[in-house]
Amino acid sequence: GNSVTQMEGPVTLSEEAFLTINCTYTATGYPSLFWYVQYPGEGLQLLLKATKADDKGSNKGFEATYRKETTSFHLEKGSVQVSDSAVYFCALSVSGGYQKVTFGTGTKLQVIP
Amino acid sequence: DVKVTQSSRYLVKRTGEKVFLECVQDMDHENMFWYRQDPGLGLRLIYFSYDVKMKEKGDIPEGYSVSREKKERFSLILESASTNQTSMYLCASNNDPPAGLNTEAFFGQGTRLTVV
C-alpha cells in the first residue's frame, strides 16, 4: 500500500534559520506529492506540490523536489519566520482509482523570535 | 476560490448521542472525504464518496457512517458517540483529474469534537 513517513517533531528554530523537514514515501504506481500546512485552529492548506520525478514545487519561500531515486520529498526554506509556525504534512496521491490522499503524521514547527 | 465549509468548529456531545457532522463544498467536486486527525497519528481516512449516494470505507470506518444525498454535501454520522471518538474531524473534496494525473484535496476548517 501507500505510505508517507515524516520526521518526528516538534522542530524549534530561531527566526531566519534554515528549515528542512524530511519526508519519504512508498507508493504503487506514480504518485503526485504534496506538502500541506495547518496553522493553529485551522484546516489544511496546500503549500506546494510536484507531479513527476525531478519536479520542484515552491510557494511562499518553501521548496521541495520530487526525488524518485530516493523516494523523498523534503521540505526546505532558507529563512523561516515566526508566521511559519504550523504543522506541516507530507502527502501523496496515486493515479488510478479514487483520488484519495495519503498523509504523513505531521511535523510541528515552532519559530521563536 | 474553492470553499469547503464544515458546519461547526467545536462540538461537545455526551456518550451515546447520535452526532452529525456536516460538510458542504461549492466547487461541484465529485469526491468528498472525511478524515480524523489525532496527535502522533496524522490524518486517517474514515470514509469517502465519489458520487451522490455512493460511499467507500476508508482506513478506520468503525463506529461511523456517512450520507451523501446531494453532490455538494457529505455528512459524517457517529451512531453512538464514544469518548475515543474525541478528535479533530476534517472534511475534504476534489475532482477526478485527467487520466494519469493526480490532484490535491481541498479542506474545510475542521470540527473539534469532544465526547464526554
PDB file of C-alpha atoms in Angstrom:
ATOM      1  CA  GLY A   1       0.000   0.000   0.000  1.00  0.00           C
ATOM      2  CA  ASN A   2       0.886   3.682   0.025  1.00  0.00           C
ATOM      3  CA  SER A   3       2.533   5.345   2.977  1.00  0.00           C
ATOM      4  CA  VAL A   4       4.319   8.557   3.936  1.00  0.00           C
ATOM      5  CA  THR A   5       6.944   8.896   6.638  1.00  0.00           C
ATOM      6  CA  GLN A   6       7.891  12.261   8.088  1.00  0.00           C
ATOM      7  CA  MET A   7      10.477  13.261  10.616  1.00  0.00           C
ATOM      8  CA  GLU A   8       9.241  13.487  14.164  1.00  0.00           C
ATOM      9  CA  GLY A   9       8.625  16.872  15.650  1.00  0.00           C
ATOM     10  CA  PRO A  10       8.354  19.274  17.164  1.00  0.00           C
ATOM     11  CA  VAL A  11      11.025  21.288  15.410  1.00  0.00           C
ATOM     12  CA  THR A  12      12.017  24.538  17.122  1.00  0.00           C
ATOM     13  CA  LEU A  13      14.022  27.105  15.179  1.00  0.00           C
ATOM     14  CA  SER A  14      15.064  30.680  15.637  1.00  0.00           C
ATOM     15  CA  GLU A  15      13.800  33.254  13.172  1.00  0.00           C
ATOM     16  CA  GLU A  16      15.852  33.351   9.921  1.00  0.00           C
ATOM     17  CA  ALA A  17      17.177  29.811  10.449  1.00  0.00           C
ATOM     18  CA  PHE A  18      17.229  27.230   7.653  1.00  0.00           C
ATOM     19  CA  LEU A  19      14.446  24.655   7.705  1.00  0.00           C
ATOM     20  CA  THR A  20      14.414  21.070   6.468  1.00  0.00           C
ATOM     21  CA  ILE A  21      11.578  18.654   7.148  1.00  0.00           C
ATOM     22  CA  ASN A  22      12.265  15.181   5.801  1.00  0.00           C
ATOM     23  CA  CYS A  23       9.638  13.128   4.004  1.00  0.00           C
ATOM     24  CA  THR A  24       9.918   9.729   2.330  1.00  0.00           C
ATOM     25  CA  TYR A  25       7.199   7.715   0.705  1.00  0.00           C
ATOM     26  CA  THR A  26       6.177   4.297  -0.520  1.00  0.00           C
ATOM     27  CA  ALA A  27       3.697   4.078  -3.352  1.00  0.00           C
ATOM     28  CA  THR A  28       2.386   1.766  -6.008  1.00  0.00           C
ATOM     29  CA  GLY A  29       2.233   3.500  -9.347  1.00  0.00           C
ATOM     30  CA  TYR A  30       3.327   7.073  -9.984  1.00  0.00           C
ATOM     31  CA  PRO A  31       2.356   9.395  -7.164  1.00  0.00           C
ATOM     32  CA  SER A  32       1.982  13.111  -7.007  1.00  0.00           C
ATOM     33  CA  LEU A  33       3.489  14.575  -3.857  1.00  0.00           C
ATOM     34  CA  PHE A  34       2.226  17.409  -1.707  1.00  0.00           C
ATOM     35  CA  TRP A  35       3.051  19.483   1.318  1.00  0.00           C
ATOM     36  CA  TYR A  36       0.123  20.814   3.304  1.00  0.00           C
ATOM     37  CA  VAL A  37       0.290  23.327   6.141  1.00  0.00           C
ATOM     38  CA  GLN A  38      -2.071  23.643   9.095  1.00  0.00           C
ATOM     39  CA  TYR A  39      -1.981  26.870  11.072  1.00  0.00           C
ATOM     40  CA  PRO A  40      -3.271  26.798  14.648  1.00  0.00           C
ATOM     41  CA  GLY A  41      -7.021  26.230  14.797  1.00  0.00           C
ATOM     42  CA  GLU A  42      -7.360  25.883  11.045  1.00  0.00           C
ATOM     43  CA  GLY A  43      -7.858  23.172   8.436  1.00  0.00           C
ATOM     44  CA  LEU A  44      -5.158  22.107   5.988  1.00  0.00           C
ATOM     45  CA  GLN A  45      -3.998  24.258   3.095  1.00  0.00           C
ATOM     46  CA  LEU A  46      -1.966  23.090   0.152  1.00  0.00           C
ATOM     47  CA  LEU A  47       1.508  24.608   0.360  1.00  0.00           C
ATOM     48  CA  LEU A  48       3.140  23.121  -2.737  1.00  0.00           C
ATOM     49  CA  LYS A  49       3.077  20.084  -4.963  1.00  0.00           C
ATOM     50  CA  ALA A  50       5.063  18.142  -7.555  1.00  0.00           C
ATOM     51  CA  THR A  51       3.552  15.762 -10.046  1.00  0.00           C
ATOM     52  CA  LYS A  52       6.537  13.915 -11.516  1.00  0.00           C
ATOM     53  CA  ALA A  53      10.121  12.995 -10.806  1.00  0.00           C
ATOM     54  CA  ASP A  54      12.594  15.918 -10.572  1.00  0.00           C
ATOM     55  CA  ASP A  55       9.784  18.472 -10.392  1.00  0.00           C
ATOM     56  CA  LYS A  56      10.311  21.198  -7.829  1.00  0.00           C
ATOM     57  CA  GLY A  57       7.317  22.637  -6.058  1.00  0.00           C
ATOM     58  CA  SER A  58       7.645  26.073  -4.484  1.00  0.00           C
ATOM     59  CA  ASN A  59       5.482  28.585  -2.662  1.00  0.00           C
ATOM     60  CA  LYS A  60       5.993  31.323  -0.039  1.00  0.00           C
ATOM     61  CA  GLY A  61       9.743  30.641   0.044  1.00  0.00           C
ATOM     62  CA  PHE A  62       9.271  26.906   0.652  1.00  0.00           C
ATOM     63  CA  GLU A  63      10.626  24.354  -1.815  1.00  0.00           C
ATOM     64  CA  ALA A  64      10.551  20.602  -2.242  1.00  0.00           C
ATOM     65  CA  THR A  65      11.984  18.415  -5.025  1.00  0.00           C
ATOM     66  CA  TYR A  66      10.438  15.116  -6.077  1.00  0.00           C
ATOM     67  CA  ARG A  67      13.294  12.584  -5.878  1.00  0.00           C
ATOM     68  CA  LYS A  68      12.223   9.272  -7.321  1.00  0.00           C
ATOM     69  CA  GLU A  69      15.578   7.578  -6.755  1.00  0.00           C
ATOM     70  CA  THR A  70      15.426   8.202  -3.021  1.00  0.00           C
ATOM     71  CA  THR A  71      11.590   8.275  -2.791  1.00  0.00           C
ATOM     72  CA  SER A  72      11.813  11.578  -0.962  1.00  0.00           C
ATOM     73  CA  PHE A  73      10.164  14.988  -0.963  1.00  0.00           C
ATOM     74  CA  HIS A  74      11.935  17.038   1.687  1.00  0.00           C
ATOM     75  CA  LEU A  75      10.592  20.485   2.530  1.00  0.00           C
ATOM     76  CA  GLU A  76      13.076  23.366   2.785  1.00  0.00           C
ATOM     77  CA  LYS A  77      13.040  27.074   3.476  1.00  0.00           C
ATOM     78  CA  GLY A  78      16.080  29.290   3.610  1.00  0.00           C
ATOM     79  CA  SER A  79      14.910  31.701   6.311  1.00  0.00           C
ATOM     80  CA  VAL A  80      11.904  30.932   8.491  1.00  0.00           C
ATOM     81  CA  GLN A  81       9.653  33.497  10.110  1.00  0.00           C
ATOM     82  CA  VAL A  82       7.533  33.372  13.243  1.00  0.00           C
ATOM     83  CA  SER A  83       4.471  33.277  10.977  1.00  0.00           C
ATOM     84  CA  ASP A  84       5.671  29.921   9.580  1.00  0.00           C
ATOM     85  CA  SER A  85       4.876  28.247  12.900  1.00  0.00           C
ATOM     86  CA  ALA A  86       2.398  25.497  11.990  1.00  0.00           C
ATOM     87  CA  VAL A  87       2.069  21.779  11.426  1.00  0.00           C
ATOM     88  CA  TYR A  88       3.368  20.523   8.073  1.00  0.00           C
ATOM     89  CA  PHE A  89       2.035  17.371   6.424  1.00  0.00           C
ATOM     90  CA  CYS A  90       3.653  15.482   3.582  1.00  0.00           C
ATOM     91  CA  ALA A  91       1.168  13.612   1.398  1.00  0.00           C
ATOM     92  CA  LEU A  92       0.741  11.689  -1.839  1.00  0.00           C
ATOM     93  CA  SER A  93      -1.943  10.589  -4.232  1.00  0.00           C
ATOM     94  CA  VAL A  94      -1.683   7.937  -6.913  1.00  0.00           C
ATOM     95  CA  SER A  95      -3.362   7.951 -10.302  1.00  0.00           C
ATOM     96  CA  GLY A  96      -5.976   5.354 -10.970  1.00  0.00           C
ATOM     97  CA  GLY A  97      -8.876   4.570  -8.713  1.00  0.00           C
ATOM     98  CA  TYR A  98     -10.254   7.207  -6.421  1.00  0.00           C
ATOM     99  CA  GLN A  99      -8.257  10.308  -5.658  1.00  0.00           C
ATOM    100  CA  LYS A 100      -7.504   9.518  -2.054  1.00  0.00           C
ATOM    101  CA  VAL A 101      -4.670  11.407  -0.455  1.00  0.00           C
ATOM    102  CA  THR A 102      -2.388   9.579   1.987  1.00  0.00           C
ATOM    103  CA  PHE A 103      -0.827  11.735   4.703  1.00  0.00           C
ATOM    104  CA  GLY A 104       2.175  11.553   6.947  1.00  0.00           C
ATOM    105  CA  THR A 105       1.812  12.121  10.673  1.00  0.00           C
ATOM    106  CA  GLY A 106       2.717  15.799  10.502  1.00  0.00           C
ATOM    107  CA  THR A 107       5.657  17.804  11.834  1.00  0.00           C
ATOM    108  CA  LYS A 108       5.061  20.705  14.158  1.00  0.00           C
ATOM    109  CA  LEU A 109       7.314  23.700  13.542  1.00  0.00           C
ATOM    110  CA  GLN A 110       7.758  26.426  16.117  1.00  0.00           C
ATOM    111  CA  VAL A 111       9.759  29.501  15.167  1.00  0.00           C
ATOM    112  CA  ILE A 112      10.885  31.738  18.003  1.00  0.00           C
ATOM    113  CA  PRO A 113      11.891  35.388  17.615  1.00  0.00           C
TER     114      PRO A 113
ATOM    115  CA  ASP B   1     -11.536  30.010  -4.534  1.00  0.00           C
ATOM    116  CA  VAL B   2     -12.636  26.537  -3.571  1.00  0.00           C
ATOM    117  CA  LYS B   3     -14.608  26.597  -0.380  1.00  0.00           C
ATOM    118  CA  VAL B   4     -15.253  23.634   1.867  1.00  0.00           C
ATOM    119  CA  THR B   5     -17.373  24.536   4.870  1.00  0.00           C
ATOM    120  CA  GLN B   6     -17.925  22.458   7.971  1.00  0.00           C
ATOM    121  CA  SER B   7     -20.993  23.337   9.963  1.00  0.00           C
ATOM    122  CA  SER B   8     -19.351  23.579  13.387  1.00  0.00           C
ATOM    123  CA  ARG B   9     -15.890  24.486  14.636  1.00  0.00           C
ATOM    124  CA  TYR B  10     -16.431  23.000  18.093  1.00  0.00           C
ATOM    125  CA  LEU B  11     -18.890  20.416  19.402  1.00  0.00           C
ATOM    126  CA  VAL B  12     -19.362  18.814  22.789  1.00  0.00           C
ATOM    127  CA  LYS B  13     -21.538  15.708  22.924  1.00  0.00           C
ATOM    128  CA  ARG B  14     -22.403  13.091  25.503  1.00  0.00           C
ATOM    129  CA  THR B  15     -21.515   9.428  25.273  1.00  0.00           C
ATOM    130  CA  GLY B  16     -24.206   7.525  23.411  1.00  0.00           C
ATOM    131  CA  GLU B  17     -25.547  10.517  21.494  1.00  0.00           C
ATOM    132  CA  LYS B  18     -26.024  10.388  17.755  1.00  0.00           C
ATOM    133  CA  VAL B  19     -23.807  13.055  16.205  1.00  0.00           C
ATOM    134  CA  PHE B  20     -23.973  14.613  12.759  1.00  0.00           C
ATOM    135  CA  LEU B  21     -21.047  16.482  11.219  1.00  0.00           C
ATOM    136  CA  GLU B  22     -21.928  18.371   8.066  1.00  0.00           C
ATOM    137  CA  CYS B  23     -19.709  19.429   5.186  1.00  0.00           C
ATOM    138  CA  VAL B  24     -20.563  21.466   2.101  1.00  0.00           C
ATOM    139  CA  GLN B  25     -18.358  22.284  -0.899  1.00  0.00           C
ATOM    140  CA  ASP B  26     -19.115  24.846  -3.577  1.00  0.00           C
ATOM    141  CA  MET B  27     -16.895  23.697  -6.444  1.00  0.00           C
ATOM    142  CA  ASP B  28     -19.005  20.882  -7.853  1.00  0.00           C
ATOM    143  CA  HIS B  29     -16.373  18.345  -6.787  1.00  0.00           C
ATOM    144  CA  GLU B  30     -17.117  14.695  -7.356  1.00  0.00           C
ATOM    145  CA  ASN B  31     -15.118  13.290  -4.470  1.00  0.00           C
ATOM    146  CA  MET B  32     -15.564  14.083  -0.802  1.00  0.00           C
ATOM    147  CA  PHE B  33     -13.690  12.718   2.201  1.00  0.00           C
ATOM    148  CA  TRP B  34     -13.855  12.584   5.971  1.00  0.00           C
ATOM    149  CA  TYR B  35     -10.624  12.346   7.966  1.00  0.00           C
ATOM    150  CA  ARG B  36      -9.909  12.400  11.650  1.00  0.00           C
ATOM    151  CA  GLN B  37      -6.750  13.970  12.970  1.00  0.00           C
ATOM    152  CA  ASP B  38      -5.093  12.821  16.178  1.00  0.00           C
ATOM    153  CA  PRO B  39      -1.709  13.766  17.662  1.00  0.00           C
ATOM    154  CA  GLY B  40       1.037  11.426  16.503  1.00  0.00           C
ATOM    155  CA  LEU B  41      -1.280   9.675  14.037  1.00  0.00           C
ATOM    156  CA  GLY B  42      -1.718  12.358  11.416  1.00  0.00           C
ATOM    157  CA  LEU B  43      -4.817  12.202   9.236  1.00  0.00           C
ATOM    158  CA  ARG B  44      -6.666   8.934   8.864  1.00  0.00           C
ATOM    159  CA  LEU B  45      -9.366   8.417   6.278  1.00  0.00           C
ATOM    160  CA  ILE B  46     -12.748   7.398   7.698  1.00  0.00           C
ATOM    161  CA  TYR B  47     -14.990   7.333   4.615  1.00  0.00           C
ATOM    162  CA  PHE B  48     -15.091   8.840   1.182  1.00  0.00           C
ATOM    163  CA  SER B  49     -17.639   9.302  -1.557  1.00  0.00           C
ATOM    164  CA  TYR B  50     -17.051   9.533  -5.292  1.00  0.00           C
ATOM    165  CA  ASP B  51     -20.623  10.280  -6.298  1.00  0.00           C
ATOM    166  CA  VAL B  52     -24.039  11.036  -4.893  1.00  0.00           C
ATOM    167  CA  LYS B  53     -25.330   8.144  -2.792  1.00  0.00           C
ATOM    168  CA  MET B  54     -22.020   6.317  -3.215  1.00  0.00           C
ATOM    169  CA  LYS B  55     -19.620   5.686  -0.355  1.00  0.00           C
ATOM    170  CA  GLU B  56     -16.480   3.716   0.340  1.00  0.00           C
ATOM    171  CA  LYS B  57     -14.858   2.771   3.622  1.00  0.00           C
ATOM    172  CA  GLY B  58     -11.549   4.314   4.412  1.00  0.00           C
ATOM    173  CA  ASP B  59      -8.978   3.044   6.880  1.00  0.00           C
ATOM    174  CA  ILE B  60     -10.967   3.488  10.101  1.00  0.00           C
ATOM    175  CA  PRO B  61     -14.724   3.298   9.372  1.00  0.00           C
ATOM    176  CA  GLU B  62     -15.765   1.508  12.560  1.00  0.00           C
ATOM    177  CA  GLY B  63     -18.288   3.479  14.592  1.00  0.00           C
ATOM    178  CA  TYR B  64     -19.047   5.871  11.737  1.00  0.00           C
ATOM    179  CA  SER B  65     -21.404   6.106   8.792  1.00  0.00           C
ATOM    180  CA  VAL B  66     -21.855   8.699   6.067  1.00  0.00           C
ATOM    181  CA  SER B  67     -24.523  10.149   3.846  1.00  0.00           C
ATOM    182  CA  ARG B  68     -24.287  11.898   0.520  1.00  0.00           C
ATOM    183  CA  GLU B  69     -27.742  12.781  -0.761  1.00  0.00           C
ATOM    184  CA  LYS B  70     -26.559  15.817  -2.761  1.00  0.00           C
ATOM    185  CA  LYS B  71     -23.315  16.334  -4.610  1.00  0.00           C
ATOM    186  CA  GLU B  72     -22.263  19.321  -2.536  1.00  0.00           C
ATOM    187  CA  ARG B  73     -22.975  17.842   0.906  1.00  0.00           C
ATOM    188  CA  PHE B  74     -21.285  14.993   2.770  1.00  0.00           C
ATOM    189  CA  SER B  75     -22.321  14.110   6.308  1.00  0.00           C
ATOM    190  CA  LEU B  76     -20.436  12.068   8.862  1.00  0.00           C
ATOM    191  CA  ILE B  77     -22.571  10.281  11.448  1.00  0.00           C
ATOM    192  CA  LEU B  78     -21.493   8.885  14.766  1.00  0.00           C
ATOM    193  CA  GLU B  79     -24.297   6.472  15.589  1.00  0.00           C
ATOM    194  CA  SER B  80     -23.474   6.286  19.294  1.00  0.00           C
ATOM    195  CA  ALA B  81     -20.674   8.620  20.275  1.00  0.00           C
ATOM    196  CA  SER B  82     -17.897   7.294  22.479  1.00  0.00           C
ATOM    197  CA  THR B  83     -15.045   9.054  24.250  1.00  0.00           C
ATOM    198  CA  ASN B  84     -12.495   7.512  21.874  1.00  0.00           C
ATOM    199  CA  GLN B  85     -14.124   9.461  19.067  1.00  0.00           C
ATOM    200  CA  THR B  86     -12.976  12.723  20.614  1.00  0.00           C
ATOM    201  CA  SER B  87     -10.885  14.186  17.812  1.00  0.00           C
ATOM    202  CA  MET B  88     -10.496  16.812  15.108  1.00  0.00           C
ATOM    203  CA  TYR B  89     -12.583  15.917  12.051  1.00  0.00           C
ATOM    204  CA  LEU B  90     -11.633  17.266   8.661  1.00  0.00           C
ATOM    205  CA  CYS B  91     -13.706  17.222   5.507  1.00  0.00           C
ATOM    206  CA  ALA B  92     -12.099  17.481   2.075  1.00  0.00           C
ATOM    207  CA  SER B  93     -13.099  17.387  -1.572  1.00  0.00           C
ATOM    208  CA  ASN B  94     -11.550  17.143  -5.021  1.00  0.00           C
ATOM    209  CA  ASN B  95     -12.251  16.217  -8.600  1.00  0.00           C
ATOM    210  CA  ASP B  96     -11.019  13.415 -10.752  1.00  0.00           C
ATOM    211  CA  PRO B  97      -8.193  14.857 -12.828  1.00  0.00           C
ATOM    212  CA  PRO B  98      -7.394  13.927 -16.441  1.00  0.00           C
ATOM    213  CA  ALA B  99      -6.254  10.350 -16.790  1.00  0.00           C
ATOM    214  CA  GLY B 100      -2.806   9.694 -15.424  1.00  0.00           C
ATOM    215  CA  LEU B 101      -2.692  12.833 -13.311  1.00  0.00           C
ATOM    216  CA  ASN B 102      -3.392  13.424  -9.658  1.00  0.00           C
ATOM    217  CA  THR B 103      -4.997  16.186  -7.710  1.00  0.00           C
ATOM    218  CA  GLU B 104      -4.743  17.623  -4.252  1.00  0.00           C
ATOM    219  CA  ALA B 105      -7.595  17.745  -1.760  1.00  0.00           C
ATOM    220  CA  PHE B 106      -9.234  20.952  -0.508  1.00  0.00           C
ATOM    221  CA  PHE B 107     -10.040  21.045   3.178  1.00  0.00           C
ATOM    222  CA  GLY B 108     -12.576  22.578   5.496  1.00  0.00           C
ATOM    223  CA  GLN B 109     -11.520  24.313   8.701  1.00  0.00           C
ATOM    224  CA  GLY B 110     -12.170  21.270  10.855  1.00  0.00           C
ATOM    225  CA  THR B 111     -14.585  20.357  13.652  1.00  0.00           C
ATOM    226  CA  ARG B 112     -13.148  19.662  17.062  1.00  0.00           C
ATOM    227  CA  LEU B 113     -15.464  17.128  18.675  1.00  0.00           C
ATOM    228  CA  THR B 114     -15.308  16.327  22.366  1.00  0.00           C
ATOM    229  CA  VAL B 115     -17.324  13.390  23.673  1.00  0.00           C
ATOM    230  CA  VAL B 116     -17.855  13.442  27.435  1.00  0.00           C
TER     231      VAL B 116
END
